[in-house]
Amino acid sequence: MSSIVSLLKKCRVCLENADVNTSQSGFNVSITCHCTKCERSWTWHNSEMCEAEDKRDHKGRLRELHLDITGAVFSTGSSYQKIKQFFDVMNCSTFSARTYNKLKEAYLYPAVGIYYNDMLQWVQEMMRNLVNENGSINLVGDGSYDSRGRCACFCRYVVMEATLKLAVDYEVLRQKSGECQRDMELKGFEECLKRVAGNFSSEFHRNVVASFTSDRSKSIATSMQVNFPNINHYYDSWHFFRNIAMDIIKKRNLQKFKPIADWVRSFLNHMYYSVSESEGDGQLAKERLLSFFYHVTDKHKNFDTGKWFKLNNFTECEHEDYEEFDERSASFLNSNSKSDVKALNILFSILKKGKRLDDIKKVSPYYATSCIESLNFRAITYATKDHYFSEDGFKIRTMLTLIDWNERRKDEIEGRRVVIGEKPYYNKTSKRNSTKEVKTPTNYSWRREILNIAHALRVAGRRESFEVGYAVDCEDDEDDVEMDDGGSVGARGLSDYSEEEDVDSVWDKLALLHEDEYDSGDETEEREIDSIRDQLPFVNDEEEEEIEDREDYF
């Protein structure tokens, strides 16, 4: 401030020092100078006024800097409370939470919706090209919840295209208090797949969804058989084999299991090999897997006459001849040894638990839900599991997640983001050193594009807000500021909000997407404050570890 004042206070006419008056309003700084000798006055601002369509409207005093900072905080997944603490430490004035919420819902929410719709049109065009090229598309889906543990209020279900790994659609469901407990993931899956398959069917006049891959959910498997009989349903291999691996880990310290303990890693690798090499032939995948029990007992041929299982489609091992075969991992077991047979029986009992032997026929050899797991991890940036968001706030942050993911994929598809090397890391799951790809830095220009849309909405003025059924008076934004000493000028706390000022209800009014989800006539709807936990006197966000590459799990 002192540096700027020293530059501005000298009069450009008489070269005398002028009287200086400085004022701060939020992040905005205004300096007014008056020369008493030549009676000249001049003013400097650190930010321009936001343009408005009606130039005669002098009441709107929104500065570009305030809208820019609001957009930067929101689009990066930050919270107002953290940013405020940052500037408080620097002894810098900030605008109030009320101003931030008003700007966010008046301009940022509709800007995200507009950008999401534009992005979705590009995704749909890519899907059309894929259908025209291959005749069909393959989808994967998975759900996640808004909080840790078993106290979930919201469920987010995302559907992706399996080859391009583009997020096609999403569904957010809420478990309200007093309602009967329901399977939100099942409902989200049905709504998403019905919408995606229906849109493509109406466009191409036939079913173009060839397969759908999910985790091994019984309810989803039943729904696929009843509601989507024309779509092949597969199970994700990582989810399926991980459950088997977890059961093996529980048994590995048993004395009876020790004879086969050295073969465990080979068995886990053999499960993946059996599914991938069978290329969709479920019966062949099952027999390939069961051939492991012959192999470990040093029997490599004539499985169709064996005493363990009669394998008709897979009758001998595919490795080299026994004379040239070098088994380095473990020694063979003796089928006549009681202890070795007991160990094999323990492993077989794990494999046949439930309907695993039958379900392995439906494990996908081609597609996996790992891409959605990565997206769910990315979603924590925009909707952390340590904070509570309203339903509308959770949906808009889901849109930000899908925009982030699809923009990254778009850069990779169009060759702007490429692999430039590898770096080593320690995989905590497999307890082994591994490597991961290093790509060129991510381009986040879409965040600025959203902010440009917000500025365009400001230019359109309050008239457009009324046209979409929602109006926010932002004319007094500059009065709602918090000064350096922590005091507030004309600002109200959260307890001062009236019921008409729901800071996260804009989606109920705008209805940008899925209008059938909203019921604006519900007078009993709860008034929720976005990110209510941000108002608590503490913040305890632990940085989550990056999801490890699931291909290196074993």
Coordinates of C-alpha atoms in Angstrom, one line a residue:
M1 CA 0.0 0.0 0.0
S2 CA 2.8 2.4 0.9
S3 CA 4.5 1.8 -2.4
I4 CA 1.4 2.5 -4.4
V5 CA 0.6 5.6 -2.4
S6 CA 4.1 7.0 -3.0
L7 CA 3.6 6.6 -6.8
L8 CA 0.1 8.2 -6.8
K9 CA 0.3 11.1 -4.4
K10 CA 2.5 13.4 -6.6
C11 CA 0.4 15.6 -8.8
R12 CA 1.2 15.3 -12.5
V13 CA 0.5 19.0 -13.0
C14 CA 2.1 21.0 -10.3
L15 CA 4.4 18.1 -9.0
E16 CA 3.2 18.8 -5.4
N17 CA 2.3 16.0 -3.0
A18 CA -1.5 15.6 -2.8
D19 CA -3.8 14.6 0.1
V20 CA -4.4 10.8 -0.1
N21 CA -7.4 8.9 1.1
T22 CA -7.3 5.0 1.0
S23 CA -10.2 2.7 1.4
Q24 CA -10.5 -1.1 1.3
S25 CA -13.6 -3.1 0.5
G26 CA -13.0 -6.8 0.6
F27 CA -10.1 -7.5 -1.7
N28 CA -10.6 -4.2 -3.5
V29 CA -8.4 -1.1 -2.8
S30 CA -9.4 2.4 -3.8
I31 CA -7.0 5.4 -3.5
T32 CA -8.3 8.9 -4.0
C33 CA -5.9 11.9 -4.3
H34 CA -6.6 15.6 -4.1
C35 CA -4.1 18.3 -4.8
T36 CA -4.8 21.4 -2.7
K37 CA -2.6 23.6 -4.9
C38 CA -4.1 23.1 -8.3
E39 CA -7.4 21.5 -7.1
R40 CA -6.8 18.4 -9.2
S41 CA -8.3 15.0 -8.1
W42 CA -7.6 11.5 -9.3
T43 CA -8.6 8.0 -8.3
W44 CA -7.0 4.5 -8.6
H45 CA -8.6 1.1 -8.2
N46 CA -6.9 -2.3 -8.1
S47 CA -9.8 -3.9 -10.0
E48 CA -12.2 -2.9 -12.7
M49 CA -16.0 -2.9 -12.2
C50 CA -17.8 -5.9 -13.7
E51 CA -19.5 -4.9 -16.9
A52 CA -23.3 -4.7 -16.9
E53 CA -25.7 -4.6 -19.8
D54 CA -27.5 -1.5 -18.5
K55 CA -24.8 1.2 -18.3
R56 CA -27.2 3.5 -16.4
D57 CA -27.3 1.1 -13.5
H58 CA -24.9 2.6 -11.0
K59 CA -26.0 0.5 -8.0
G60 CA -24.1 -2.6 -9.1
R61 CA -20.7 -2.3 -7.5
L62 CA -19.3 -5.8 -8.1
R63 CA -15.6 -5.7 -8.9
E64 CA -14.0 -8.2 -11.2
L65 CA -11.5 -9.2 -8.5
H66 CA -14.2 -10.5 -6.2
L67 CA -15.8 -12.6 -8.9
D68 CA -12.4 -13.9 -10.0
I69 CA -11.4 -15.0 -6.5
T70 CA -14.8 -16.6 -5.9
G71 CA -14.5 -18.6 -9.1
A72 CA -10.9 -19.6 -8.3
V73 CA -11.8 -20.8 -4.8
F74 CA -14.8 -22.8 -6.0
S75 CA -13.5 -24.3 -9.2
T76 CA -10.3 -25.6 -7.5
G77 CA -12.3 -27.3 -4.8
S78 CA -11.1 -25.1 -2.0
S79 CA -13.2 -23.7 0.8
Y80 CA -13.9 -20.1 1.7
Q81 CA -12.9 -20.7 5.3
K82 CA -9.4 -21.9 4.4
I83 CA -8.8 -19.1 2.0
K84 CA -10.0 -16.6 4.6
Q85 CA -7.6 -18.0 7.2
F86 CA -4.8 -17.7 4.6
F87 CA -5.5 -14.0 4.0
D88 CA -6.0 -13.4 7.7
V89 CA -2.5 -14.6 8.4
M90 CA -1.3 -12.1 5.7
N91 CA -3.3 -9.3 7.4
C92 CA -5.3 -8.8 4.2
S93 CA -8.9 -7.8 4.1
T94 CA -11.4 -10.3 2.6
F95 CA -15.0 -10.3 1.6
S96 CA -17.5 -12.1 3.9
A97 CA -18.8 -15.6 3.6
R98 CA -22.2 -14.1 2.7
T99 CA -20.7 -12.3 -0.3
Y100 CA -18.8 -15.5 -1.4
N101 CA -22.0 -17.6 -1.2
K102 CA -24.1 -15.0 -3.1
L103 CA -21.5 -14.8 -6.0
K104 CA -21.1 -18.5 -6.1
E105 CA -24.7 -19.3 -6.5
A106 CA -25.6 -16.4 -8.7
Y107 CA -22.8 -16.8 -11.3
L108 CA -20.5 -19.9 -10.6
Y109 CA -23.3 -22.5 -10.3
P110 CA -25.0 -21.7 -13.6
A111 CA -21.5 -21.2 -15.3
V112 CA -20.5 -24.8 -14.2
G113 CA -23.9 -26.1 -15.5
I114 CA -23.4 -24.4 -18.9
Y115 CA -19.8 -25.7 -19.3
Y116 CA -20.9 -29.2 -18.2
N117 CA -23.6 -29.3 -20.9
D118 CA -21.1 -28.1 -23.5
M119 CA -18.6 -30.8 -22.4
L120 CA -21.3 -33.4 -22.4
Q121 CA -22.1 -32.6 -26.1
W122 CA -18.5 -33.3 -27.0
V123 CA -18.6 -36.6 -25.1
Q124 CA -21.8 -37.6 -26.8
E125 CA -20.2 -36.8 -30.2
M126 CA -17.3 -39.1 -29.3
M127 CA -19.7 -41.8 -28.4
R128 CA -21.5 -41.4 -31.8
N129 CA -18.2 -41.8 -33.6
L130 CA -17.4 -44.9 -31.6
V131 CA -20.8 -46.4 -32.5
N132 CA -20.4 -45.6 -36.1
E133 CA -16.9 -47.1 -36.1
N134 CA -17.5 -50.3 -34.0
G135 CA -21.2 -50.7 -34.1
S136 CA -21.6 -50.6 -30.3
I137 CA -20.1 -49.2 -27.1
N138 CA -19.1 -50.8 -23.8
L139 CA -19.8 -49.2 -20.5
V140 CA -18.5 -49.5 -16.9
G141 CA -20.1 -48.1 -13.7
D142 CA -19.4 -47.8 -10.0
G143 CA -20.7 -45.8 -7.1
S144 CA -19.2 -43.9 -4.2
Y145 CA -20.5 -42.2 -1.1
D146 CA -20.1 -38.7 0.4
S147 CA -18.6 -39.7 3.7
R148 CA -16.4 -42.3 5.4
G149 CA -17.8 -45.3 7.1
R150 CA -21.5 -46.3 7.1
C151 CA -23.1 -42.9 7.7
A152 CA -23.5 -42.0 4.0
C153 CA -26.1 -39.5 3.0
F154 CA -25.4 -39.2 -0.7
C155 CA -24.4 -41.7 -3.3
R156 CA -22.7 -40.7 -6.6
Y157 CA -23.0 -43.2 -9.4
V158 CA -20.9 -42.6 -12.6
V159 CA -21.1 -44.4 -15.9
M160 CA -18.1 -44.4 -18.3
E161 CA -17.3 -45.6 -21.7
A162 CA -14.8 -48.5 -21.3
T163 CA -12.3 -47.8 -24.1
L164 CA -12.0 -44.0 -24.2
K165 CA -12.6 -43.8 -20.5
L166 CA -14.9 -40.8 -20.8
A167 CA -17.5 -40.1 -18.1
V168 CA -20.9 -40.3 -19.9
D169 CA -23.4 -39.6 -17.2
Y170 CA -23.9 -39.5 -13.4
E171 CA -26.6 -39.8 -10.8
V172 CA -26.7 -38.5 -7.3
L173 CA -29.1 -39.9 -4.7
R174 CA -29.9 -38.9 -1.2
Q175 CA -31.0 -41.0 1.8
K176 CA -33.2 -38.6 3.7
S177 CA -34.0 -39.0 7.4
G178 CA -37.2 -40.8 8.1
E179 CA -37.2 -42.7 4.7
C180 CA -37.0 -46.4 4.4
Q181 CA -33.4 -47.7 3.9
R182 CA -32.8 -48.2 0.2
D183 CA -30.0 -49.4 -2.1
M184 CA -28.9 -46.0 -3.4
E185 CA -26.1 -47.6 -5.6
L186 CA -28.7 -49.8 -7.3
K187 CA -31.0 -46.9 -7.9
G188 CA -28.2 -44.8 -9.3
F189 CA -27.1 -47.6 -11.6
E190 CA -30.6 -48.1 -13.0
E191 CA -31.3 -44.4 -13.6
C192 CA -27.9 -43.9 -15.3
L193 CA -27.9 -46.9 -17.5
K194 CA -31.5 -46.4 -18.5
R195 CA -30.8 -42.8 -19.5
V196 CA -27.7 -43.6 -21.4
A197 CA -29.0 -46.6 -23.2
G198 CA -32.3 -44.9 -23.9
N199 CA -30.7 -41.9 -25.5
F200 CA -28.5 -43.9 -27.8
S201 CA -31.4 -46.3 -28.7
S202 CA -33.6 -43.4 -29.7
E203 CA -30.9 -42.0 -31.8
F204 CA -29.7 -45.2 -33.6
H205 CA -33.1 -47.0 -33.3
R206 CA -31.4 -50.0 -31.8
N207 CA -29.5 -51.1 -28.7
V208 CA -25.9 -50.0 -29.1
V209 CA -24.7 -50.8 -25.5
A210 CA -22.9 -54.2 -25.9
S211 CA -21.8 -54.7 -22.3
F212 CA -21.8 -53.2 -18.9
T213 CA -19.1 -54.0 -16.3
S214 CA -19.6 -53.4 -12.6
D215 CA -18.5 -54.8 -9.3
R216 CA -19.9 -58.1 -8.1
S217 CA -23.2 -56.7 -6.7
K218 CA -26.0 -59.1 -6.5
S219 CA -28.7 -56.4 -6.8
I220 CA -27.1 -55.0 -9.9
A221 CA -26.7 -58.5 -11.4
T222 CA -30.4 -59.1 -10.8
S223 CA -31.4 -55.8 -12.3
M224 CA -29.3 -56.4 -15.4
Q225 CA -31.1 -59.7 -16.0
V226 CA -34.6 -58.2 -15.4
N227 CA -34.3 -54.6 -16.8
F228 CA -31.5 -54.9 -19.3
P229 CA -31.6 -58.4 -20.8
N230 CA -30.0 -57.2 -24.1
I231 CA -26.8 -56.0 -22.5
N232 CA -24.1 -58.4 -21.4
H233 CA -23.1 -58.0 -17.8
Y234 CA -19.5 -58.6 -16.6
Y235 CA -17.8 -58.3 -13.2
D236 CA -14.8 -56.2 -12.7
S237 CA -11.8 -58.5 -12.3
W238 CA -10.1 -56.5 -9.5
H239 CA -13.1 -56.5 -7.2
F240 CA -13.6 -60.2 -7.8
F241 CA -10.1 -61.3 -7.3
R242 CA -9.5 -58.9 -4.4
N243 CA -12.1 -60.6 -2.3
I244 CA -10.5 -64.0 -3.0
A245 CA -7.1 -62.5 -2.1
M246 CA -8.4 -61.1 1.2
D247 CA -9.8 -64.5 2.2
I248 CA -6.4 -66.1 1.4
I249 CA -4.6 -63.4 3.5
K250 CA -6.8 -64.5 6.5
K251 CA -5.7 -68.1 6.1
R252 CA -2.0 -67.6 5.3
N253 CA -0.8 -67.9 8.9
L254 CA -2.6 -71.2 9.6
Q255 CA -0.3 -74.1 10.1
K256 CA -2.5 -76.2 7.7
F257 CA -2.0 -73.6 4.9
K258 CA 1.8 -73.5 5.0
P259 CA 2.5 -76.2 2.3
I260 CA 0.8 -74.0 -0.3
A261 CA 1.8 -70.6 1.0
D262 CA 4.7 -70.3 -1.5
W263 CA 2.2 -70.8 -4.3
V264 CA -0.2 -68.0 -3.4
R265 CA 1.3 -65.3 -5.6
S266 CA 1.4 -67.6 -8.5
F267 CA -2.2 -68.5 -7.9
L268 CA -3.3 -64.9 -7.9
N269 CA -1.4 -64.3 -11.1
H270 CA -3.0 -67.4 -12.6
M271 CA -6.5 -66.1 -11.9
Y272 CA -5.9 -63.0 -14.0
Y273 CA -4.2 -65.2 -16.7
S274 CA -7.2 -67.6 -16.8
V275 CA -9.7 -64.8 -17.4
S276 CA -7.6 -62.7 -19.9
E277 CA -6.5 -65.7 -22.0
S278 CA -10.0 -67.1 -22.3
E279 CA -11.2 -64.0 -24.1
G280 CA -14.8 -64.1 -22.8
D281 CA -15.2 -67.9 -22.8
G282 CA -16.5 -68.3 -19.2
Q283 CA -16.3 -72.1 -19.1
L284 CA -12.7 -72.1 -20.4
A285 CA -11.7 -69.5 -17.8
K286 CA -13.1 -71.7 -15.1
E287 CA -11.3 -74.8 -16.3
R288 CA -8.0 -72.8 -16.7
L289 CA -8.3 -71.7 -13.1
L290 CA -9.0 -75.2 -11.8
S291 CA -6.0 -76.6 -13.7
F292 CA -3.8 -74.8 -11.1
F293 CA -4.6 -77.7 -8.7
Y294 CA -3.1 -80.2 -11.1
H295 CA -0.1 -78.1 -11.9
V296 CA 1.0 -77.6 -8.3
T297 CA 0.9 -81.4 -7.8
D298 CA 3.3 -81.9 -10.8
K299 CA 0.5 -83.1 -13.2
H300 CA 0.5 -81.1 -16.5
K301 CA -1.5 -83.3 -18.9
N302 CA -4.7 -85.4 -19.2
F303 CA -6.8 -83.2 -17.0
D304 CA -9.9 -84.9 -18.4
T305 CA -9.0 -88.1 -16.6
G306 CA -7.8 -86.6 -13.4
K307 CA -9.1 -87.4 -9.9
W308 CA -9.5 -83.8 -8.8
F309 CA -11.7 -82.3 -11.6
K310 CA -12.6 -83.5 -15.1
L311 CA -11.7 -80.6 -17.4
N312 CA -13.0 -81.2 -20.9
N313 CA -12.1 -77.8 -22.5
F314 CA -8.6 -77.4 -20.9
T315 CA -6.8 -80.7 -20.7
E316 CA -3.1 -79.7 -20.3
C317 CA -0.9 -76.9 -19.1
E318 CA 0.2 -74.3 -21.6
H319 CA 3.8 -73.8 -20.3
E320 CA 6.9 -75.4 -21.8
D321 CA 7.7 -79.0 -21.6
Y322 CA 8.5 -80.3 -18.1
E323 CA 12.1 -81.0 -18.9
E324 CA 12.7 -77.4 -19.8
F325 CA 10.3 -75.9 -17.2
D326 CA 12.0 -74.1 -14.3
E327 CA 9.7 -73.6 -11.3
R328 CA 11.5 -71.0 -9.2
S329 CA 8.8 -69.9 -6.9
A330 CA 8.0 -73.1 -5.0
S331 CA 8.4 -76.9 -5.0
F332 CA 5.6 -79.1 -6.2
L333 CA 3.1 -80.6 -3.7
N334 CA 2.5 -84.3 -3.2
S335 CA -1.1 -85.4 -4.0
N336 CA -0.5 -88.4 -1.7
S337 CA 0.5 -86.2 1.3
K338 CA -2.2 -85.6 3.8
S339 CA -0.8 -82.2 4.8
D340 CA -0.5 -81.0 1.2
V341 CA -4.0 -82.2 0.4
K342 CA -5.4 -80.3 3.4
A343 CA -3.7 -77.1 2.2
L344 CA -5.1 -77.5 -1.3
N345 CA -8.6 -78.1 0.2
I346 CA -8.3 -74.8 2.1
L347 CA -7.5 -73.0 -1.1
F348 CA -10.3 -74.7 -3.0
S349 CA -12.8 -73.9 -0.2
I350 CA -11.9 -70.2 -0.6
L351 CA -12.3 -70.4 -4.4
K352 CA -15.7 -72.1 -4.3
K353 CA -17.1 -69.8 -1.5
G354 CA -20.5 -68.6 -2.4
K355 CA -20.9 -68.8 -6.2
R356 CA -17.3 -67.7 -7.1
L357 CA -16.7 -70.7 -9.4
D358 CA -19.8 -69.9 -11.4
D359 CA -19.3 -66.1 -11.2
I360 CA -15.8 -66.3 -12.7
K361 CA -17.5 -67.0 -16.0
K362 CA -18.8 -63.4 -15.9
V363 CA -15.5 -61.7 -15.0
S364 CA -14.6 -59.3 -17.7
P365 CA -11.4 -60.1 -19.7
Y366 CA -11.4 -56.7 -21.4
Y367 CA -12.8 -53.9 -19.2
A368 CA -12.4 -52.8 -15.6
T369 CA -13.8 -50.1 -13.3
S370 CA -10.3 -48.9 -12.3
C371 CA -10.9 -45.6 -14.2
I372 CA -14.0 -44.8 -12.1
E373 CA -12.0 -45.6 -8.9
S374 CA -9.5 -43.0 -10.1
L375 CA -12.4 -40.5 -10.8
N376 CA -13.8 -41.1 -7.3
F377 CA -10.4 -40.3 -5.8
R378 CA -10.3 -37.1 -7.9
A379 CA -13.8 -36.3 -6.6
I380 CA -12.4 -35.8 -3.1
T381 CA -10.7 -32.7 -4.3
Y382 CA -14.1 -31.0 -5.1
A383 CA -16.3 -32.8 -2.4
T384 CA -14.1 -33.9 0.5
K385 CA -15.6 -36.7 2.6
D386 CA -14.7 -34.7 5.8
H387 CA -17.3 -32.0 5.0
Y388 CA -21.1 -32.1 4.6
F389 CA -22.6 -30.6 1.5
S390 CA -26.2 -30.0 0.6
E391 CA -27.7 -32.1 -2.2
D392 CA -27.3 -29.3 -4.7
G393 CA -23.8 -28.6 -3.6
F394 CA -22.9 -32.3 -3.9
K395 CA -24.3 -32.4 -7.4
I396 CA -22.5 -29.3 -8.7
R397 CA -19.2 -30.7 -7.3
T398 CA -19.9 -33.9 -9.1
M399 CA -20.2 -31.9 -12.3
L400 CA -16.8 -30.3 -11.6
T401 CA -15.3 -33.8 -11.0
L402 CA -16.6 -35.0 -14.4
I403 CA -15.4 -31.9 -16.1
D404 CA -12.0 -32.3 -14.6
W405 CA -11.8 -36.0 -15.6
N406 CA -13.1 -35.5 -19.2
E407 CA -10.9 -32.5 -19.9
R408 CA -7.8 -34.6 -18.9
R409 CA -9.0 -37.5 -21.1
K410 CA -9.7 -35.0 -24.0
D411 CA -6.1 -33.7 -23.8
E412 CA -4.8 -37.3 -23.9
I413 CA -7.0 -38.3 -26.7
E414 CA -6.1 -35.3 -28.8
G415 CA -2.4 -35.7 -28.0
R416 CA -1.8 -32.6 -25.8
R417 CA -1.0 -34.7 -22.7
V418 CA 1.6 -37.5 -23.3
V419 CA 3.7 -39.8 -21.3
I420 CA 7.2 -38.4 -20.8
G421 CA 8.8 -41.0 -18.5
E422 CA 8.4 -43.3 -15.5
K423 CA 9.1 -42.9 -11.8
P424 CA 9.5 -45.6 -9.1
Y425 CA 7.3 -45.9 -6.1
Y426 CA 6.6 -48.4 -3.3
N427 CA 3.3 -50.2 -3.6
K428 CA 2.0 -50.6 -0.1
T429 CA -0.6 -53.2 -1.2
S430 CA 1.7 -55.6 -2.9
K431 CA 4.7 -54.7 -0.7
R432 CA 6.8 -54.3 -3.9
N433 CA 8.6 -51.6 -5.8
S434 CA 6.8 -50.6 -8.9
T435 CA 6.7 -47.7 -11.5
K436 CA 4.1 -45.3 -12.7
E437 CA 3.9 -43.2 -15.8
V438 CA 4.8 -39.5 -15.7
K439 CA 2.7 -37.3 -18.0
T440 CA 3.0 -33.7 -19.1
P441 CA 1.3 -31.2 -16.7
T442 CA -2.4 -31.1 -16.6
N443 CA -4.0 -28.1 -18.4
Y444 CA -6.7 -26.5 -16.2
S445 CA -7.7 -23.8 -18.7
W446 CA -11.3 -25.0 -18.3
R447 CA -11.5 -23.3 -14.9
R448 CA -10.8 -20.0 -16.5
E449 CA -13.4 -20.8 -19.1
I450 CA -16.0 -21.3 -16.4
L451 CA -15.0 -18.0 -14.9
N452 CA -15.4 -16.3 -18.3
I453 CA -18.9 -17.7 -18.5
A454 CA -19.6 -16.3 -15.0
H455 CA -18.5 -12.9 -16.2
A456 CA -20.8 -13.2 -19.3
L457 CA -23.7 -14.0 -17.0
R458 CA -22.9 -10.9 -15.0
V459 CA -22.9 -8.9 -18.2
A460 CA -26.3 -10.3 -19.0
G461 CA -27.5 -8.8 -15.8
R462 CA -30.3 -9.7 -13.3
R463 CA -32.9 -9.8 -16.1
E464 CA -31.6 -13.2 -17.2
S465 CA -31.7 -14.4 -13.7
F466 CA -35.4 -13.7 -13.5
E467 CA -35.9 -15.5 -16.8
V468 CA -34.6 -18.7 -15.3
G469 CA -36.6 -18.3 -12.2
Y470 CA -33.9 -17.2 -9.8
A471 CA -32.7 -13.7 -8.8
V472 CA -29.9 -12.7 -6.5
D473 CA -29.3 -9.2 -5.5
C474 CA -25.6 -8.7 -5.7
E475 CA -25.6 -4.9 -5.8
D476 CA -24.5 -4.5 -2.2
D477 CA -21.6 -6.9 -2.4
E478 CA -19.0 -4.3 -1.6
D479 CA -20.7 -3.6 1.7
D480 CA -20.3 -7.2 3.0
V481 CA -16.6 -7.2 3.7
E482 CA -14.4 -8.2 6.6
M483 CA -11.6 -5.8 7.4
D484 CA -8.0 -6.5 8.6
D485 CA -8.9 -6.4 12.3
G486 CA -11.5 -9.2 11.9
G487 CA -14.5 -6.9 12.3
S488 CA -17.3 -6.9 9.7
V489 CA -19.0 -4.0 8.0
G490 CA -22.6 -4.6 7.1
A491 CA -22.2 -8.4 7.2
R492 CA -24.4 -11.0 8.8
G493 CA -23.5 -14.3 10.3
L494 CA -25.1 -17.6 9.4
S495 CA -27.6 -17.3 12.1
D496 CA -29.0 -14.1 10.5
Y497 CA -30.0 -15.8 7.3
S498 CA -33.7 -15.9 6.5
E499 CA -35.3 -19.0 5.1
E500 CA -35.5 -17.3 1.6
E501 CA -31.7 -17.1 1.4
D502 CA -30.7 -20.7 0.8
V503 CA -27.1 -20.4 -0.4
D504 CA -27.1 -23.8 -2.2
S505 CA -30.6 -23.9 -3.7
V506 CA -29.8 -22.5 -7.1
W507 CA -30.2 -25.9 -8.8
D508 CA -33.8 -26.2 -7.6
K509 CA -34.4 -22.9 -9.5
L510 CA -32.2 -23.3 -12.6
A511 CA -33.1 -27.0 -13.4
L512 CA -30.2 -27.1 -15.9
L513 CA -30.1 -30.9 -15.9
H514 CA -32.6 -33.7 -15.0
E515 CA -35.5 -31.5 -14.3
D516 CA -37.5 -34.4 -13.1
E517 CA -35.2 -34.7 -10.1
Y518 CA -36.4 -31.5 -8.5
D519 CA -39.6 -30.5 -6.8
S520 CA -39.6 -26.8 -6.3
G521 CA -43.1 -27.0 -4.8
D522 CA -41.9 -28.8 -1.7
E523 CA -42.4 -26.3 1.1
T524 CA -41.0 -28.6 3.7
E525 CA -37.6 -28.7 2.1
E526 CA -34.8 -28.3 4.5
R527 CA -32.7 -25.1 4.2
E528 CA -29.1 -26.2 4.1
I529 CA -25.9 -24.2 4.0
D530 CA -23.3 -25.4 1.6
S531 CA -20.3 -26.9 3.3
I532 CA -21.7 -26.4 6.8
R533 CA -18.6 -27.9 8.4
D534 CA -16.6 -25.0 7.0
Q535 CA -18.2 -22.9 9.7
L536 CA -16.8 -24.9 12.5
P537 CA -13.8 -23.4 14.4
F538 CA -11.4 -26.1 13.1
V539 CA -10.6 -27.9 9.9
N540 CA -8.9 -31.3 10.0
D541 CA -8.4 -32.4 6.4
E542 CA -5.9 -35.2 6.1
E543 CA -4.4 -35.6 2.7
E544 CA -5.4 -38.9 1.2
E545 CA -3.0 -41.2 -0.4
E546 CA -3.2 -41.5 -4.2
I547 CA -5.0 -44.6 -5.4
E548 CA -2.4 -47.1 -6.3
D549 CA -2.2 -48.7 -9.7
R550 CA -4.5 -51.7 -9.4
E551 CA -2.7 -53.7 -12.1
D552 CA 0.2 -53.9 -9.7
Y553 CA -1.9 -55.2 -6.8
F554 CA -0.5 -58.6 -6.9

